[in-house]
Coordinates of C-alpha atoms and ligand atoms in Angstrom, one line a residue:
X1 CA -80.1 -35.6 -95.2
X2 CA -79.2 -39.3 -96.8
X3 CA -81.7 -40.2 -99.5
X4 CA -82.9 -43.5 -99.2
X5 CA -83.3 -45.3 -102.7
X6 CA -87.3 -44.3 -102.8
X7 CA -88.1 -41.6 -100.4
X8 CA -86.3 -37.6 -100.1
X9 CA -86.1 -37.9 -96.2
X10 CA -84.3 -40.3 -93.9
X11 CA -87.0 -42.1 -92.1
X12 CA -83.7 -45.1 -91.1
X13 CA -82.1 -42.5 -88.7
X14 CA -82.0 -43.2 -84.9
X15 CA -81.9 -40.1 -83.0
X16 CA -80.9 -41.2 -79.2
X17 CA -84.2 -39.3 -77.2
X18 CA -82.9 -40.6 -74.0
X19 CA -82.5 -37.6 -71.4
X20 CA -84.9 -35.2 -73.4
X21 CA -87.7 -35.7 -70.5
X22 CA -89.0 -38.1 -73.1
X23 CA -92.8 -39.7 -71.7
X24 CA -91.8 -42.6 -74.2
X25 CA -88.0 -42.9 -73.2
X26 CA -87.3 -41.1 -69.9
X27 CA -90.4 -42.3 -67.5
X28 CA -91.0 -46.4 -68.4
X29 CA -89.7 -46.8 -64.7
X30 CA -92.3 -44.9 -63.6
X31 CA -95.2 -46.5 -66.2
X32 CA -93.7 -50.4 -66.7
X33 CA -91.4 -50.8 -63.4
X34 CA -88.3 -51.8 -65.9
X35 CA -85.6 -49.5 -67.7
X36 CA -84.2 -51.6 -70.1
X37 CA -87.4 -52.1 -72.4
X38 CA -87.7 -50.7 -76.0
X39 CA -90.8 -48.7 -75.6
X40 CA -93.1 -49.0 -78.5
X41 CA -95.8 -47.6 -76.7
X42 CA -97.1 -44.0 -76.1
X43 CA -98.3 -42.6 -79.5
X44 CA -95.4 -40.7 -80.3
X45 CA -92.6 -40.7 -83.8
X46 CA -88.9 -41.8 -82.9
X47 CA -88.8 -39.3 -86.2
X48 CA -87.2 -36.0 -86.3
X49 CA -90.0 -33.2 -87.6
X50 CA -89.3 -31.9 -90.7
X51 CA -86.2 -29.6 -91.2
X52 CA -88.6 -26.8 -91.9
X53 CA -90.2 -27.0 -88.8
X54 CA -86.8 -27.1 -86.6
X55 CA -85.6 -24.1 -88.7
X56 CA -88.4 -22.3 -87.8
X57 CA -88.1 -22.9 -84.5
X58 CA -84.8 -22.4 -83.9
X59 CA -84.5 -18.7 -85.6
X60 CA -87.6 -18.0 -83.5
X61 CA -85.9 -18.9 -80.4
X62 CA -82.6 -16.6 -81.2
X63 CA -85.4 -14.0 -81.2
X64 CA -84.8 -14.5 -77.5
X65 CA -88.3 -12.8 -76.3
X66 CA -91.2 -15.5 -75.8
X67 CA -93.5 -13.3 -74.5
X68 CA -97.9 -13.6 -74.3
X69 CA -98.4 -14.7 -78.0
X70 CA -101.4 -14.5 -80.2
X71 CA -102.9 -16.6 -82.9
X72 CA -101.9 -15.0 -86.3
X73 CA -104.7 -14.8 -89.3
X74 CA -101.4 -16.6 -91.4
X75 CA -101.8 -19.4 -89.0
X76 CA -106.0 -20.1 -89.4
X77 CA -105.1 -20.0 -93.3
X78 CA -102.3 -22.6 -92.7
X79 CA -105.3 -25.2 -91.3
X80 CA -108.1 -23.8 -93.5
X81 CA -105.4 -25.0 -96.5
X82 CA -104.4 -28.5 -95.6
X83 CA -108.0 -29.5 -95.3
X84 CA -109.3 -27.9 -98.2
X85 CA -106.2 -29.3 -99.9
X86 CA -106.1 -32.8 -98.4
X87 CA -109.6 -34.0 -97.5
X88 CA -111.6 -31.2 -99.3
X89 CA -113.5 -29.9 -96.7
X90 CA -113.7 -26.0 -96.5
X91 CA -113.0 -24.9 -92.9
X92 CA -114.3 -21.4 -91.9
X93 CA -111.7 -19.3 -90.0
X94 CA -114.2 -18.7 -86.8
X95 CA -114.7 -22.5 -86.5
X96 CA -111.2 -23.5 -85.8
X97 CA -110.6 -23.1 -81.5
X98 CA -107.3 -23.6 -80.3
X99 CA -106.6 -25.8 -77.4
X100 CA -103.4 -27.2 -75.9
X101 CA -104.7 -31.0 -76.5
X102 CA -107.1 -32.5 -77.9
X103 CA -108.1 -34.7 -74.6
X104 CA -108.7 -31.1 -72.6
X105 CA -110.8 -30.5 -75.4
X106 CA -112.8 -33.4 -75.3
X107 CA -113.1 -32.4 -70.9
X108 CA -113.8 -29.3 -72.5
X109 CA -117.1 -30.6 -74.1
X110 CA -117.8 -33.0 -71.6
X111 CA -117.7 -30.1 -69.1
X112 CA -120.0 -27.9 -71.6
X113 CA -122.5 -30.2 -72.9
X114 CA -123.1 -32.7 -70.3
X115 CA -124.2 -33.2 -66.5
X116 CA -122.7 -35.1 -63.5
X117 CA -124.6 -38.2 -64.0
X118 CA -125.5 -38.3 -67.9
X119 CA -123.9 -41.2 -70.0
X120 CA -121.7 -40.8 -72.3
X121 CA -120.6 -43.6 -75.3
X122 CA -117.3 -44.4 -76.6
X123 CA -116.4 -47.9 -78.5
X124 CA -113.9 -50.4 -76.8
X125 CA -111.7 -50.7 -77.0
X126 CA -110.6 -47.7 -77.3
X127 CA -108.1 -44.9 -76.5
X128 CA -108.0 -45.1 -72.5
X129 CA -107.9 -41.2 -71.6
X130 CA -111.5 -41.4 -72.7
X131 CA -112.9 -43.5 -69.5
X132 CA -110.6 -41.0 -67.5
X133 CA -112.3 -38.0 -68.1
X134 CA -115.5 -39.5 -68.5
X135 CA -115.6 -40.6 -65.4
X136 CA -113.2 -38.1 -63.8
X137 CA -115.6 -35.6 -64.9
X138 CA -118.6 -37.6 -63.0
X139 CA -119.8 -38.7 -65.7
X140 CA -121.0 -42.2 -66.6
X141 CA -119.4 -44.1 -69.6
X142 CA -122.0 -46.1 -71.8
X143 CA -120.0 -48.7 -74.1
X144 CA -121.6 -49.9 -77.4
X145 CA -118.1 -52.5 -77.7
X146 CA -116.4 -52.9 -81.6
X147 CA -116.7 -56.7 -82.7
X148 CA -113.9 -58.8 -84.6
X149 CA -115.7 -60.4 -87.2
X150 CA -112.5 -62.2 -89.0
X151 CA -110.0 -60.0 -88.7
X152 CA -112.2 -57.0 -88.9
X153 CA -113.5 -54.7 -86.4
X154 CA -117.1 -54.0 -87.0
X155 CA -119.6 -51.7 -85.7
X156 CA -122.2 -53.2 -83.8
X157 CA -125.5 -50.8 -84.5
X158 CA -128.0 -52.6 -82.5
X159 CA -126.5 -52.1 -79.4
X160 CA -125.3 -48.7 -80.5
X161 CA -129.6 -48.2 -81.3
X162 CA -130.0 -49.6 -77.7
X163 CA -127.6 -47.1 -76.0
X164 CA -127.9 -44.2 -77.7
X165 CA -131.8 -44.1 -76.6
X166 CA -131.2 -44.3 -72.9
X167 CA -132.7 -41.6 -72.0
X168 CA -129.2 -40.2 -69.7
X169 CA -127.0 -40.8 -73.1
X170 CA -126.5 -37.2 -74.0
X171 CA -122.9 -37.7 -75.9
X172 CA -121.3 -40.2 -78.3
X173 CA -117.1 -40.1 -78.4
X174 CA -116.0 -41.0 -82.2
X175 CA -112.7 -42.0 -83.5
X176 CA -111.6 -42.4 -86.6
X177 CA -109.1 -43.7 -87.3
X178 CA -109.7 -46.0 -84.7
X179 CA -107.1 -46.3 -82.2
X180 CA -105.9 -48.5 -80.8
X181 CA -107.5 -50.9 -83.7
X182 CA -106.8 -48.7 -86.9
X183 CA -110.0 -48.8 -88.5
X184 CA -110.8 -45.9 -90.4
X185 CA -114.8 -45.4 -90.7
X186 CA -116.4 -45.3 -93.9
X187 CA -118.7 -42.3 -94.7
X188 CA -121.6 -45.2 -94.4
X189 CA -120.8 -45.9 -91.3
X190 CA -120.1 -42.5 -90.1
X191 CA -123.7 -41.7 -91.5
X192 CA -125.1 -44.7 -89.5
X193 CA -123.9 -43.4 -86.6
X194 CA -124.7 -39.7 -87.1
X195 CA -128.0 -40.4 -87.8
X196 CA -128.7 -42.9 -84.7
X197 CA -127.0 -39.9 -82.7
X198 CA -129.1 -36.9 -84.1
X199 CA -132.1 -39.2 -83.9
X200 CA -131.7 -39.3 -80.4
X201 CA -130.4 -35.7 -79.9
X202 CA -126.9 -36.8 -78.9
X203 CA -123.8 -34.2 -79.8
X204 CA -121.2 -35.9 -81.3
X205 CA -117.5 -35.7 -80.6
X206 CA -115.3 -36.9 -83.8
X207 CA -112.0 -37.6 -82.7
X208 CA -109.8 -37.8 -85.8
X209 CA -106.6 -36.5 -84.8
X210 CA -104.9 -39.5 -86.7
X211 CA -106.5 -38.8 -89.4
X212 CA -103.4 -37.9 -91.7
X213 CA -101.8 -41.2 -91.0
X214 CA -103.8 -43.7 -93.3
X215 CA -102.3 -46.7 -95.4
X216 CA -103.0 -46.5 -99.6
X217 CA -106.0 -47.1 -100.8
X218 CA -108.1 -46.2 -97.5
X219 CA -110.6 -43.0 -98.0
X220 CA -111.3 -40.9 -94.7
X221 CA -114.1 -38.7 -94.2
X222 CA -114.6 -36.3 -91.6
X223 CA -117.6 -37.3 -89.6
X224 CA -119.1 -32.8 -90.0
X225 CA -118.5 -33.4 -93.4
X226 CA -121.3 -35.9 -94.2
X227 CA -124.6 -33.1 -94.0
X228 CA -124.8 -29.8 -92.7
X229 CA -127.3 -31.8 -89.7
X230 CA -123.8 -33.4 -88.4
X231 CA -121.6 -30.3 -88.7
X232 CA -124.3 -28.5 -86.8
X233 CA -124.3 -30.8 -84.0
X234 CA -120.8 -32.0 -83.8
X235 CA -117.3 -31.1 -82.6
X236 CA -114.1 -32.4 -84.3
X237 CA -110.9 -33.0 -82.9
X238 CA -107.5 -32.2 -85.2
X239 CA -104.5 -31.7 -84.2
X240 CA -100.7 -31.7 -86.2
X241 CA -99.3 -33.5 -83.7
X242 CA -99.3 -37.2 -84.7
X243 CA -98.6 -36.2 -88.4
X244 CA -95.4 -34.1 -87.9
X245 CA -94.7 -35.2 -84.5
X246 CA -95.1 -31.9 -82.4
X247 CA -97.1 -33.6 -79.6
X248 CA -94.9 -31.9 -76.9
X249 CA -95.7 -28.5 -78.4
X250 CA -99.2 -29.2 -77.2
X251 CA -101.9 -27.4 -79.7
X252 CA -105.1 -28.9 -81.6
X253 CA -107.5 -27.2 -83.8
X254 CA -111.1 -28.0 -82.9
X255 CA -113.4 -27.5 -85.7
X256 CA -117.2 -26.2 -84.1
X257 CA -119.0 -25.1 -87.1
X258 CA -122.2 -24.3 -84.7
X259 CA -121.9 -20.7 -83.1
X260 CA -123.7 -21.8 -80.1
X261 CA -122.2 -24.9 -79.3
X262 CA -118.7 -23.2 -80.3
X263 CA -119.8 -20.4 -77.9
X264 CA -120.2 -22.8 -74.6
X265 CA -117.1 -24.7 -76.0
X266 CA -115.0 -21.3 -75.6
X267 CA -117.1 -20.1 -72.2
X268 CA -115.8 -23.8 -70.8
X269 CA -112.2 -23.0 -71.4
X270 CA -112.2 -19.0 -70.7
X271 CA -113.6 -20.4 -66.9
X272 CA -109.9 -21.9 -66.7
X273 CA -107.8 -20.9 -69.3
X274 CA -105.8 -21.1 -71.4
X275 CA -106.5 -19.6 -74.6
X276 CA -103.1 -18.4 -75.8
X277 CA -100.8 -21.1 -77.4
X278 CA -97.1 -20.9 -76.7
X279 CA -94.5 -19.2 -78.1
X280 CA -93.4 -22.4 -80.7
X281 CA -96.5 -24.1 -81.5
X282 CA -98.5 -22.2 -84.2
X283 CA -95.5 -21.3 -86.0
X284 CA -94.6 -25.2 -85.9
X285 CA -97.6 -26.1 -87.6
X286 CA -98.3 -23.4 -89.6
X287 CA -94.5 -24.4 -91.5
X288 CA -95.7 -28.3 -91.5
X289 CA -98.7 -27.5 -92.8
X290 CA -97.2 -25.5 -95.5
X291 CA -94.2 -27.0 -96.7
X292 CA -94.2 -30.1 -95.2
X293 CA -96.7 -32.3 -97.2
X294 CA -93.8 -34.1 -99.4
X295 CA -92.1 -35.1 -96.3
X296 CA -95.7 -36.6 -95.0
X297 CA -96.2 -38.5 -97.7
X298 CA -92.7 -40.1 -97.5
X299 CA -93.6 -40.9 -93.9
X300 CA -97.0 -42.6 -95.0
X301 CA -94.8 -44.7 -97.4
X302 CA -92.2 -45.5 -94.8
X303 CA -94.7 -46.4 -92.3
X304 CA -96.5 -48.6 -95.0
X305 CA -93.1 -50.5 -95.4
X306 CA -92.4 -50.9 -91.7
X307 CA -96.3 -52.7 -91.4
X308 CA -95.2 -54.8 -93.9
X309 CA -92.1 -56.0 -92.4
X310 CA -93.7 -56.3 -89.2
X311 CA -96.9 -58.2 -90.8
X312 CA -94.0 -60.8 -92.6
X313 CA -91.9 -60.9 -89.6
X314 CA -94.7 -61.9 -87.8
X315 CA -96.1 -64.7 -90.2
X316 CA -92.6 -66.1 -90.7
X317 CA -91.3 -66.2 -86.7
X318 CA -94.5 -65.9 -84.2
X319 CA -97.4 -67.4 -86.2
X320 CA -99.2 -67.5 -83.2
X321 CA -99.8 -63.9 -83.1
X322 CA -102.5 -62.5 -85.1
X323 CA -102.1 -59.1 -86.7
X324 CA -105.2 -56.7 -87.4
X325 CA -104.8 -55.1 -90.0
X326 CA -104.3 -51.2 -89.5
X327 CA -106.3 -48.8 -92.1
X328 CA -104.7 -45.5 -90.3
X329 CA -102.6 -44.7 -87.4
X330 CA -98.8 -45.9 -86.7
X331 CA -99.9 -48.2 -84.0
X332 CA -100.9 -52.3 -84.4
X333 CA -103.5 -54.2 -83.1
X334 CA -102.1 -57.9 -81.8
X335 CA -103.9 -60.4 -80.9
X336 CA -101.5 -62.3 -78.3
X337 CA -104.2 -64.6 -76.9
X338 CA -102.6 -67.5 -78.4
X339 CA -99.0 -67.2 -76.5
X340 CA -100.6 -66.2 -73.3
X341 CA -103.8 -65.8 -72.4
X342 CA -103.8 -64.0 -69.1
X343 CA -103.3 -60.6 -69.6
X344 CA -101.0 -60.0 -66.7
X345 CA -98.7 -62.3 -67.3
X346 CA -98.7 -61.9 -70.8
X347 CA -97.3 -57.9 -70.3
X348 CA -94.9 -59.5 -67.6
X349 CA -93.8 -61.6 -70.0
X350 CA -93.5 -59.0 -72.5
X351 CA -91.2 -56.6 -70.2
X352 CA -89.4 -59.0 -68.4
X353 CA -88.4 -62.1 -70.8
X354 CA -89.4 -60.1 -74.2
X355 CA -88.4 -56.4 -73.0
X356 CA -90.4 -54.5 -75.0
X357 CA -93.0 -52.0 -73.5
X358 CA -96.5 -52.2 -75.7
X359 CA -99.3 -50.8 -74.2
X360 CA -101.4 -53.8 -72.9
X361 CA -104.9 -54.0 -74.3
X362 CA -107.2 -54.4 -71.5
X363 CA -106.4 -50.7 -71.1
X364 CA -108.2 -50.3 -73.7
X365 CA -111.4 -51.8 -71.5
X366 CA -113.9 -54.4 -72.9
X367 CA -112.5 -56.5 -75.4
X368 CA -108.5 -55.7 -75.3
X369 CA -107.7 -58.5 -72.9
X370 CA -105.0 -60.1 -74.2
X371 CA -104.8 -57.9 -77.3
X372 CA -101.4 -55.6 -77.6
X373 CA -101.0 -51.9 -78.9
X374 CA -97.7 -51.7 -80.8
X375 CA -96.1 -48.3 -81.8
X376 CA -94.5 -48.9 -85.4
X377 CA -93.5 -45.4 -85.7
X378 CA -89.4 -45.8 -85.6
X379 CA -86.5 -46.3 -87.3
X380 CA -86.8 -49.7 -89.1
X381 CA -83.6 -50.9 -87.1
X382 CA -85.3 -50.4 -83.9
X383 CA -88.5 -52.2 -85.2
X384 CA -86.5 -55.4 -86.2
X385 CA -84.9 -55.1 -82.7
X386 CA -87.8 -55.3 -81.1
X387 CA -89.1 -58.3 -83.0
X388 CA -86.3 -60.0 -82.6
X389 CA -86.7 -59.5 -79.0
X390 CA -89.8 -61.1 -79.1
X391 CA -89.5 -63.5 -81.6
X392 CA -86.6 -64.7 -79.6
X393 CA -89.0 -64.7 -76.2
X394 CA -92.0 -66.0 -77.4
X395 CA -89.7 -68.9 -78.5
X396 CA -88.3 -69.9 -75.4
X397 CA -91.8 -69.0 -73.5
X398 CA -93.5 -72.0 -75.8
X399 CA -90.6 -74.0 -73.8
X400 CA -91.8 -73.1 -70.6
X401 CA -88.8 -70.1 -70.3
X402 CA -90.5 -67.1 -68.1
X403 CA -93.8 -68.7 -67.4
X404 CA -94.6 -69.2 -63.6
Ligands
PLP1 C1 -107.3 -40.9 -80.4 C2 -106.4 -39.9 -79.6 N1 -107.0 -38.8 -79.1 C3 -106.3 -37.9 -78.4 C4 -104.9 -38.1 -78.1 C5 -104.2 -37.1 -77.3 O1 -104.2 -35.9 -77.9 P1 -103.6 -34.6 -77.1 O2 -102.1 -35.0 -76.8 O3 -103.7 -33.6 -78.1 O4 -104.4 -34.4 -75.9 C6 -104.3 -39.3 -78.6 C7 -102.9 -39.5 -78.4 O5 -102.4 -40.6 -78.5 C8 -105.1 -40.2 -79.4 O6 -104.5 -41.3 -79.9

């Protein structure tokens, strides 16, 4: 590997993904109608994993034999260790489940701890897939939307008092950090929320599988451990799959520190399986968890320096667009309101004239109109590319070039 003047691992390298059945790569025909787009989109690394990782991988494939596997004891100490190590929080073995994903897992809990009917809250805008299984699942999706309060997205715990004592609300759908916005919750505002939530006998579901992604100087805290009242009525999310970019291997760790709630959990995915990981995935994470924390944390600074070029790329060639400032997570948070202000034409615009694929904001549902999710996690070449791209477009749109 080159050594960059800072950092042990070469975070500069373009690897070409094309033709690997890449989601990001391979299908945006299928999800934009163009080909020829950078995609900056789906929350995926344009990274290689660690070394460690492919090693480990490799040698187990020459094995040849990828028969039914189990999950090793080796594997529960793996995760037990990088959370007492890196957030200091003491995971017991029996409250770590398995699943292939953490959005099955949240259907999971839906399916478990809900009925057809009841209302379930989440903050727009937020990660899409929530509203899909919400309401693919028949149930009914209660927002309590995030406000922009200058540049900063705020809770608003009025209306979350207001919703969270309907008498149908029966779950509340955390995450932290935020995405798409990047806010990270503070253990004051993960406590406000707990205790509006518990005060109205809601279970909580803490998504925080980018929770190993944070800029310097932001503290996390894991929502279950605030007070032995939230653990006990909570179900967190994790997953290595953002961090050492294994999200194709397809395993999460979901932490249910209550026996009876982790009980229903496991009844819920035993009525349709799976509940055996496959043959690569616990040995990938078990070798990231323990031995590639040094390469993390030359990823955190590498990702810090591509914010900052895009933050002074931004103010330098598109003033118009407004950045919010990310506390975790590799994706940012732009406010494109001032280039175009219809959100269709402004993601035409974007693919067509621009040719970059972000993922357009009113996804995200109330309050991402007009907004864009950028992916940041790449090669700093191919960021620069794709601000040049749309420096370059937004340039000749202010001339009336792409507009209809
Ligand atoms: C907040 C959040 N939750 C869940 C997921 C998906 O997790 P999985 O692939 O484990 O289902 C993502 C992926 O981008 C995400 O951003």
């Amino acid at each position: 590997m080159v050594s960059r003047e800072k950092g042990k691992y070469d975070f500069d390298e373009v690897t070409d993904r094309r033709n690997t059945s890449s989601e990001k790569w391979d299908s945006l025909k299928e999800h934009f109608g163009y080909d020829d787009v950078l995609p900056m989109w789906v929350a995926d690394m344009d990274f290689r994993s660690p070394e460690p990782v492919v090693e480990a991988m490799v040698s187990r494939a020459r094995h040849g034999i990828f028969g039914y596997t189990a999950m090793s004891r080796k594997y529960y100490s793996s995760v037990i260790h990088w959370y007492r190590r890196r957030y200091s929080w003491n995971l017991k073995e029996d409250w770590i489940v398995f699943t292939p994903g953490v959005i099955p897992a949240i259907s999971h809990a839906i399916m478990a701890f809900t009925h057809p009917g009841d209302k379930i809250i989440v903050q727009p805008p937020v990660y899409y897939p929530f509203f899909n299984i919400i309401e693919a699942n028949g149930r009914v999706v209660l927002e309590n939307p995030l406000k922009l309060v200058d540049g900063h997205y705020e809770i608003d715990f009025y209306d979350l008092e207001l919703k969270a004592n309907d008498p149908k609300a029966k779950m509340m759908i955390i995450c932290s950090p935020h995405n798409p916005l990047g806010r990270i919750w503070t253990r004051n505002e993960l406590t406000r929320i707990g205790k509006i939530c518990m005060g109205n006998g809601l279970i909580v579901i803490s998504d925080e599988i980018h929770s190993d992604i944070r800029y310097p100087g932001v503290s996390f805290t894991n929502f279950a451990s605030i007070s032995r009242e939230f653990s006990d009525n909570s179900i967190t999310c994790t997953s290595a799959s953002k961090t050492f970019n294994l999200a194709g291997l397809q395993i999460s760790n979901i932490i249910i520190p209550n026996p009876r709630i982790r009980k229903d959990f496991k009844n819920s995915i035993s009525k349709i399986g799976p509940d055996l990981p496959n043959s690569f995935a616990q040995l990938a994470v078990q070798v990231a968890y323990d031995e590639c924390e040094e390469w993390l944390d030359d990823l955190l600074e590498y990702l810090k320096g591509n914010l900052d070029f895009l933050k002074d790329f931004i103010k330098r060639n598109i003033p118009e667009v407004k950045i919010v400032e990310p506390e975790g997570t590799y994706m940012v948070w732009m406010d494109f309101r001032a280039v175009e202000g219809d959100p269709e034409k402004l993601q035409e615009f974007l693919l067509k004239v621009a040719k970059v694929a972000f993922v357009g904001g009113d996804q995200f549902r109330t309050g991402g109109a007009g907004f864009e999710r950028v992916n940041i996690a790449c090669p700093r070449s191919l960021l620069e590319k794709g601000l040049q791209q749309l420096a370059g477009a937004v340039k000749a749109y202010r001339k009336g070039v792409g507009k209809k």
